[in-house]
């Protein structure tokens, strides 16, 4: 191993500042809003967020039920997520004694509010409908998410406290200034905020923090053998939902997931990284963002994420 690339030789003092900012924002949300929730998928960013929330509010007293994270966890499930991730989500929520709310895109399909153009269409984009239905059901006024500015350009220009109108839509040209860490959290009835406490973190920061804090993750984040097929520059996992097309040949490769989401649009990358320290080294050499390297849904157009966010996406 090159000593210059050893993660233990990298300074991580900046992580203290990032953690402090995140804890401040998490406490600000608890103080200002009446019905906040923390979006929790079981992915690495939401697990980092959960770790900071544990530090912000302390552990829950099991005998009295007092203390702990003061808002419920919420996940919008497409029904097409990797079971390793949803199993880990349930395990962590139970371990913390946190209230976990899961709302399913399949239920929106049964209600007729989500209609697929064909049975094989990805449900990922339709999470917005189910999310907005959950916001109305529980009257949430703030939703805390693990999005980061370095993931994608639409997220890069979004504020930490991102206002949503009464239709749940984002107006990128009418964002509120956030000077000197002063947040304008005023709301009209029916409106809400999306709050991104780790917006200023990078993928490298996340992995350095995971390594420093020894945060457990779903096994998919580390190297494993998987049957994949190359398609449009991506390694598409071969599954029942993403089968081979005519003329394609699958191959077994050593891979890991940089981001995890709906199976129909999430791809792994070649990797032998078996620990968080190994991934820190890999991330130092990466020249493509994690979403650019792994997400089929972001490749439909240059502005696909911005359009989805305007419609109410995370």
Short mmCIF file of C-alpha atoms in Angstrom, two decimals:
data_model
loop_
_atom_site.label_atom_id
_atom_site.label_comp_id
_atom_site.label_asym_id
_atom_site.label_seq_id
_atom_site.Cartn_x
_atom_site.Cartn_y
_atom_site.Cartn_z
CA UNK A 1 0.00 0.00 0.00
CA UNK A 2 1.31 3.46 -0.85
CA UNK A 3 1.92 5.24 2.47
CA UNK A 4 0.76 8.51 0.92
CA UNK A 5 -2.61 6.87 0.24
CA UNK A 6 -2.99 5.34 3.70
CA UNK A 7 -6.23 6.81 5.13
CA UNK A 8 -4.62 6.94 8.57
CA UNK A 9 -2.16 9.47 7.16
CA UNK A 10 -5.01 11.71 5.99
CA UNK A 11 -6.12 14.51 8.24
CA UNK A 12 -9.69 14.07 9.40
CA UNK A 13 -9.86 17.03 11.78
CA UNK A 14 -12.31 18.65 9.35
CA UNK A 15 -14.76 15.88 10.25
CA UNK A 16 -15.21 17.46 13.67
CA UNK A 17 -16.39 20.70 12.03
CA UNK A 18 -18.73 18.85 9.66
CA UNK A 19 -20.14 16.79 12.52
CA UNK A 20 -20.64 19.92 14.63
CA UNK A 21 -22.53 21.66 11.80
CA UNK A 22 -24.71 18.57 11.25
CA UNK A 23 -25.57 18.26 14.93
CA UNK A 24 -26.42 21.98 15.06
CA UNK A 25 -28.83 21.60 12.12
CA UNK A 26 -30.45 18.46 13.57
CA UNK A 27 -31.07 20.28 16.85
CA UNK A 28 -32.32 23.37 15.01
CA UNK A 29 -34.93 21.24 13.21
CA UNK A 30 -36.08 19.73 16.52
CA UNK A 31 -36.38 23.20 18.05
CA UNK A 32 -38.14 24.99 15.17
CA UNK A 33 -40.51 22.50 13.57
CA UNK A 34 -43.56 20.78 15.05
CA UNK A 35 -43.61 17.53 13.06
CA UNK A 36 -40.20 16.71 11.55
CA UNK A 37 -39.06 13.30 10.34
CA UNK A 38 -35.73 11.82 9.29
CA UNK A 39 -35.66 10.07 5.93
CA UNK A 40 -33.91 6.78 6.56
CA UNK A 41 -33.19 4.31 3.77
CA UNK A 42 -30.49 2.19 5.43
CA UNK A 43 -27.92 3.61 2.99
CA UNK A 44 -24.55 5.01 4.03
CA UNK A 45 -25.54 8.70 4.05
CA UNK A 46 -28.64 8.14 6.16
CA UNK A 47 -26.59 5.95 8.52
CA UNK A 48 -24.06 8.77 8.93
CA UNK A 49 -26.98 11.13 9.57
CA UNK A 50 -28.37 8.70 12.12
CA UNK A 51 -25.00 8.53 13.90
CA UNK A 52 -24.93 12.33 14.16
CA UNK A 53 -28.53 12.31 15.44
CA UNK A 54 -27.53 9.83 18.14
CA UNK A 55 -24.75 12.22 19.19
CA UNK A 56 -27.12 15.20 19.04
CA UNK A 57 -29.81 13.73 21.26
CA UNK A 58 -28.17 10.86 23.16
CA UNK A 59 -29.33 7.31 23.59
CA UNK A 60 -32.91 6.37 24.33
CA UNK A 61 -33.66 5.17 27.87
CA UNK A 62 -35.27 1.82 27.18
CA UNK A 63 -36.88 1.52 30.63
CA UNK A 64 -38.54 4.96 30.60
CA UNK A 65 -38.80 5.51 26.84
CA UNK A 66 -37.35 9.00 27.26
CA UNK A 67 -34.51 10.60 25.31
CA UNK A 68 -33.21 9.51 21.95
CA UNK A 69 -33.93 10.95 18.52
CA UNK A 70 -37.06 13.12 18.90
CA UNK A 71 -38.57 12.44 15.50
CA UNK A 72 -39.65 9.30 13.62
CA UNK A 73 -37.72 7.71 10.75
CA UNK A 74 -39.45 7.56 7.36
CA UNK A 75 -38.72 5.45 4.31
CA UNK A 76 -40.50 5.41 0.96
CA UNK A 77 -40.12 1.84 -0.28
CA UNK A 78 -40.45 1.05 -3.98
CA UNK A 79 -40.72 -2.67 -3.20
CA UNK A 80 -37.67 -3.12 -5.42
CA UNK A 81 -34.94 -2.37 -2.90
CA UNK A 82 -32.10 -4.72 -2.04
CA UNK A 83 -33.18 -6.88 0.91
CA UNK A 84 -29.73 -6.45 2.51
CA UNK A 85 -30.52 -2.74 2.84
CA UNK A 86 -34.12 -2.97 4.06
CA UNK A 87 -33.13 -5.70 6.56
CA UNK A 88 -30.36 -3.45 7.88
CA UNK A 89 -32.80 -0.49 8.01
CA UNK A 90 -35.18 -2.47 10.21
CA UNK A 91 -32.32 -3.75 12.40
CA UNK A 92 -30.93 -0.25 13.09
CA UNK A 93 -34.35 1.25 13.81
CA UNK A 94 -35.12 -1.55 16.26
CA UNK A 95 -31.67 -1.27 17.83
CA UNK A 96 -32.24 2.46 18.45
CA UNK A 97 -35.79 2.00 19.64
CA UNK A 98 -36.82 4.54 17.00
CA UNK A 99 -40.24 4.76 15.38
CA UNK A 100 -39.89 3.63 11.74
CA UNK A 101 -42.61 4.60 9.27
CA UNK A 102 -42.54 2.83 5.89
CA UNK A 103 -44.82 3.86 3.07
CA UNK A 104 -44.88 1.83 -0.14
CA UNK A 105 -45.13 2.84 -3.77
CA UNK A 106 -47.19 -0.33 -4.31
CA UNK A 107 -49.92 1.14 -2.07
CA UNK A 108 -49.97 4.29 -4.22
CA UNK A 109 -50.33 2.03 -7.26
CA UNK A 110 -53.33 0.32 -5.64
CA UNK A 111 -54.91 3.72 -4.94
CA UNK A 112 -54.36 4.73 -8.56
CA UNK A 113 -52.20 7.73 -7.71
CA UNK A 114 -49.20 6.00 -9.35
CA UNK A 115 -49.63 4.44 -12.77
CA UNK A 116 -46.72 2.78 -14.52
CA UNK A 117 -46.48 3.24 -18.28
CA UNK A 118 -45.56 -0.46 -18.53
CA UNK A 119 -45.00 -3.24 -15.95
CA UNK A 120 -41.22 -3.02 -16.31
CA UNK A 121 -41.01 0.73 -15.66
CA UNK A 122 -38.81 1.72 -12.72
CA UNK A 123 -40.79 2.78 -9.67
CA UNK A 124 -37.97 5.04 -8.49
CA UNK A 125 -39.31 8.29 -9.93
CA UNK A 126 -42.78 7.54 -8.53
CA UNK A 127 -41.49 7.72 -4.96
CA UNK A 128 -42.31 11.43 -5.10
CA UNK A 129 -46.04 10.68 -5.16
CA UNK A 130 -45.85 8.32 -2.19
CA UNK A 131 -43.62 10.75 -0.32
CA UNK A 132 -46.07 13.62 -0.79
CA UNK A 133 -48.91 11.35 0.34
CA UNK A 134 -46.94 10.48 3.50
CA UNK A 135 -46.28 14.19 4.17
CA UNK A 136 -50.02 14.87 3.92
CA UNK A 137 -50.90 11.82 6.05
CA UNK A 138 -48.58 12.74 8.92
CA UNK A 139 -48.56 16.54 8.33
CA UNK A 140 -44.77 16.59 8.37
CA UNK A 141 -43.37 20.12 8.21
CA UNK A 142 -39.68 19.19 7.85
CA UNK A 143 -38.04 16.14 6.25
CA UNK A 144 -34.37 15.60 7.02
CA UNK A 145 -32.44 13.89 4.22
CA UNK A 146 -28.90 12.69 3.56
CA UNK A 147 -28.36 14.37 0.17
CA UNK A 148 -25.00 16.03 -0.45
CA UNK A 149 -23.94 18.80 -2.82
CA UNK A 150 -21.13 16.77 -4.41
CA UNK A 151 -23.50 14.04 -5.59
CA UNK A 152 -25.15 15.84 -8.48
CA UNK A 153 -25.45 19.40 -9.83
CA UNK A 154 -29.12 19.95 -8.93
CA UNK A 155 -28.27 19.01 -5.36
CA UNK A 156 -25.21 21.27 -5.52
CA UNK A 157 -27.33 24.40 -5.81
CA UNK A 158 -30.02 23.41 -3.31
CA UNK A 159 -30.07 25.10 0.10
CA UNK A 160 -29.58 23.24 3.39
CA UNK A 161 -33.09 24.31 4.41
CA UNK A 162 -34.92 23.82 1.10
CA UNK A 163 -38.42 25.27 0.95
CA UNK A 164 -41.27 23.33 -0.67
CA UNK A 165 -44.54 24.97 -1.66
CA UNK A 166 -48.01 23.63 -0.85
CA UNK A 167 -47.71 21.23 -3.82
CA UNK A 168 -44.42 19.86 -2.45
CA UNK A 169 -42.51 21.42 -5.32
CA UNK A 170 -39.04 23.00 -5.30
CA UNK A 171 -38.51 26.37 -6.98
CA UNK A 172 -34.74 26.60 -7.64
CA UNK A 173 -34.98 30.27 -8.74
CA UNK A 174 -36.76 31.30 -5.53
CA UNK A 175 -34.47 29.84 -2.89
CA UNK A 176 -33.92 31.61 0.40
CA UNK A 177 -30.45 32.99 1.22
CA UNK A 178 -28.49 31.23 3.96
CA UNK A 179 -25.93 33.82 5.06
CA UNK A 180 -23.88 33.33 8.22
CA UNK A 181 -25.73 30.04 8.92
CA UNK A 182 -28.99 31.94 9.46
CA UNK A 183 -31.94 29.89 8.23
CA UNK A 184 -35.34 31.32 7.29
CA UNK A 185 -37.75 28.60 8.40
CA UNK A 186 -41.05 30.48 8.07
CA UNK A 187 -43.82 28.41 6.52
CA UNK A 188 -47.33 28.99 5.23
CA UNK A 189 -50.00 26.33 5.89
CA UNK A 190 -49.41 23.25 3.72
CA UNK A 191 -45.77 24.08 2.99
CA UNK A 192 -42.76 22.20 4.34
CA UNK A 193 -38.98 22.08 4.29
CA UNK A 194 -36.50 19.48 3.15
CA UNK A 195 -33.39 19.77 5.33
CA UNK A 196 -29.96 18.44 4.33
CA UNK A 197 -27.57 18.52 7.32
CA UNK A 198 -24.71 16.75 5.49
CA UNK A 199 -25.04 18.87 2.35
CA UNK A 200 -21.48 20.17 2.79
CA UNK A 201 -19.95 16.69 3.15
CA UNK A 202 -18.29 14.89 0.24
CA UNK A 203 -18.29 11.17 -0.50
CA UNK A 204 -14.73 11.05 0.88
CA UNK A 205 -15.83 12.79 4.10
CA UNK A 206 -18.61 10.24 4.51
CA UNK A 207 -16.24 7.28 4.17
CA UNK A 208 -13.63 8.85 6.46
CA UNK A 209 -16.37 9.39 9.04
CA UNK A 210 -17.66 5.83 8.64
CA UNK A 211 -14.14 4.56 9.20
CA UNK A 212 -13.48 6.86 12.19
CA UNK A 213 -16.80 6.15 13.91
CA UNK A 214 -16.81 2.46 12.91
CA UNK A 215 -20.35 2.73 11.52
CA UNK A 216 -21.80 -0.61 10.41
CA UNK A 217 -23.23 -0.72 6.86
CA UNK A 218 -25.15 -3.20 4.70
CA UNK A 219 -22.78 -5.73 3.14
CA UNK A 220 -23.48 -4.44 -0.39
CA UNK A 221 -21.14 -1.51 0.19
CA UNK A 222 -18.14 -3.84 0.32
CA UNK A 223 -16.64 -6.11 -2.31
CA UNK A 224 -18.56 -9.21 -3.25
CA UNK A 225 -19.01 -11.34 -6.31
CA UNK A 226 -22.06 -10.51 -8.42
CA UNK A 227 -23.41 -11.40 -11.85
CA UNK A 228 -23.45 -8.24 -13.97
CA UNK A 229 -23.70 -7.12 -17.58
CA UNK A 230 -22.13 -4.00 -19.11
CA UNK A 231 -24.77 -1.65 -20.50
CA UNK A 232 -24.23 2.01 -21.55
CA UNK A 233 -21.02 2.25 -19.54
CA UNK A 234 -22.59 0.88 -16.37
CA UNK A 235 -22.40 -2.52 -14.68
CA UNK A 236 -26.04 -3.58 -14.44
CA UNK A 237 -26.71 -6.28 -11.82
CA UNK A 238 -28.47 -9.29 -13.33
CA UNK A 239 -31.62 -9.83 -11.28
CA UNK A 240 -35.24 -10.83 -11.84
CA UNK A 241 -36.03 -7.12 -12.19
CA UNK A 242 -33.06 -6.40 -14.47
CA UNK A 243 -32.65 -9.54 -16.60
CA UNK A 244 -30.34 -9.99 -19.54
CA UNK A 245 -31.50 -8.63 -22.90
CA UNK A 246 -31.25 -10.56 -26.13
CA UNK A 247 -27.63 -10.97 -27.16
CA UNK A 248 -26.18 -10.00 -23.80
CA UNK A 249 -23.85 -12.24 -21.78
CA UNK A 250 -23.51 -11.99 -18.00
CA UNK A 251 -20.19 -12.23 -16.20
CA UNK A 252 -19.19 -12.69 -12.58
CA UNK A 253 -17.20 -9.68 -11.25
CA UNK A 254 -15.87 -8.42 -7.92
CA UNK A 255 -18.01 -5.33 -7.25
CA UNK A 256 -19.42 -3.07 -4.57
CA UNK A 257 -22.17 -0.44 -4.51
CA UNK A 258 -21.19 3.22 -4.07
CA UNK A 259 -24.85 4.10 -3.57
CA UNK A 260 -27.84 1.86 -2.97
CA UNK A 261 -31.39 2.45 -4.14
CA UNK A 262 -34.03 0.88 -6.31
CA UNK A 263 -32.63 -2.26 -7.98
CA UNK A 264 -33.92 -1.19 -11.38
CA UNK A 265 -31.68 1.87 -11.54
CA UNK A 266 -28.71 1.23 -9.22
CA UNK A 267 -25.45 -0.25 -10.48
CA UNK A 268 -22.30 -1.48 -8.72
CA UNK A 269 -18.70 -0.66 -9.65
CA UNK A 270 -15.64 -2.90 -9.96
CA UNK A 271 -13.94 -3.04 -6.58
CA UNK A 272 -11.91 -5.21 -4.21
CA UNK A 273 -12.45 -2.81 -1.28
CA UNK A 274 -13.36 -4.87 1.77
CA UNK A 275 -13.19 -2.18 4.47
CA UNK A 276 -14.05 1.49 4.92
CA UNK A 277 -10.31 2.25 4.88
CA UNK A 278 -9.99 0.55 1.48
CA UNK A 279 -12.91 2.59 0.16
CA UNK A 280 -11.33 5.84 1.38
CA UNK A 281 -8.34 5.02 -0.82
CA UNK A 282 -10.60 4.14 -3.78
CA UNK A 283 -12.57 7.34 -3.36
CA UNK A 284 -9.39 9.43 -3.44
CA UNK A 285 -8.76 8.11 -6.95
CA UNK A 286 -12.36 8.37 -8.22
CA UNK A 287 -12.96 10.91 -11.00
CA UNK A 288 -16.71 10.29 -11.44
CA UNK A 289 -19.31 11.10 -8.79
CA UNK A 290 -21.06 8.18 -7.16
CA UNK A 291 -24.36 8.92 -8.88
CA UNK A 292 -22.65 9.49 -12.23
CA UNK A 293 -20.96 6.10 -11.93
CA UNK A 294 -23.90 4.10 -10.67
CA UNK A 295 -27.36 5.55 -11.37
CA UNK A 296 -29.30 4.79 -14.53
CA UNK A 297 -32.07 7.24 -13.54
CA UNK A 298 -29.64 10.21 -13.63
CA UNK A 299 -28.60 9.43 -17.21
CA UNK A 300 -31.99 10.01 -18.83
CA UNK A 301 -31.14 13.71 -19.31
CA UNK A 302 -28.79 16.42 -18.03
CA UNK A 303 -31.58 17.84 -15.88
CA UNK A 304 -33.29 14.64 -14.76
CA UNK A 305 -32.58 15.16 -11.04
CA UNK A 306 -33.64 18.82 -11.11
CA UNK A 307 -36.92 17.92 -12.79
CA UNK A 308 -37.61 15.21 -10.22
CA UNK A 309 -36.81 17.57 -7.35
CA UNK A 310 -39.16 20.20 -8.77
CA UNK A 311 -41.87 17.52 -8.74
CA UNK A 312 -41.26 16.68 -5.09
CA UNK A 313 -38.42 14.13 -5.16
CA UNK A 314 -36.00 13.88 -2.24
#
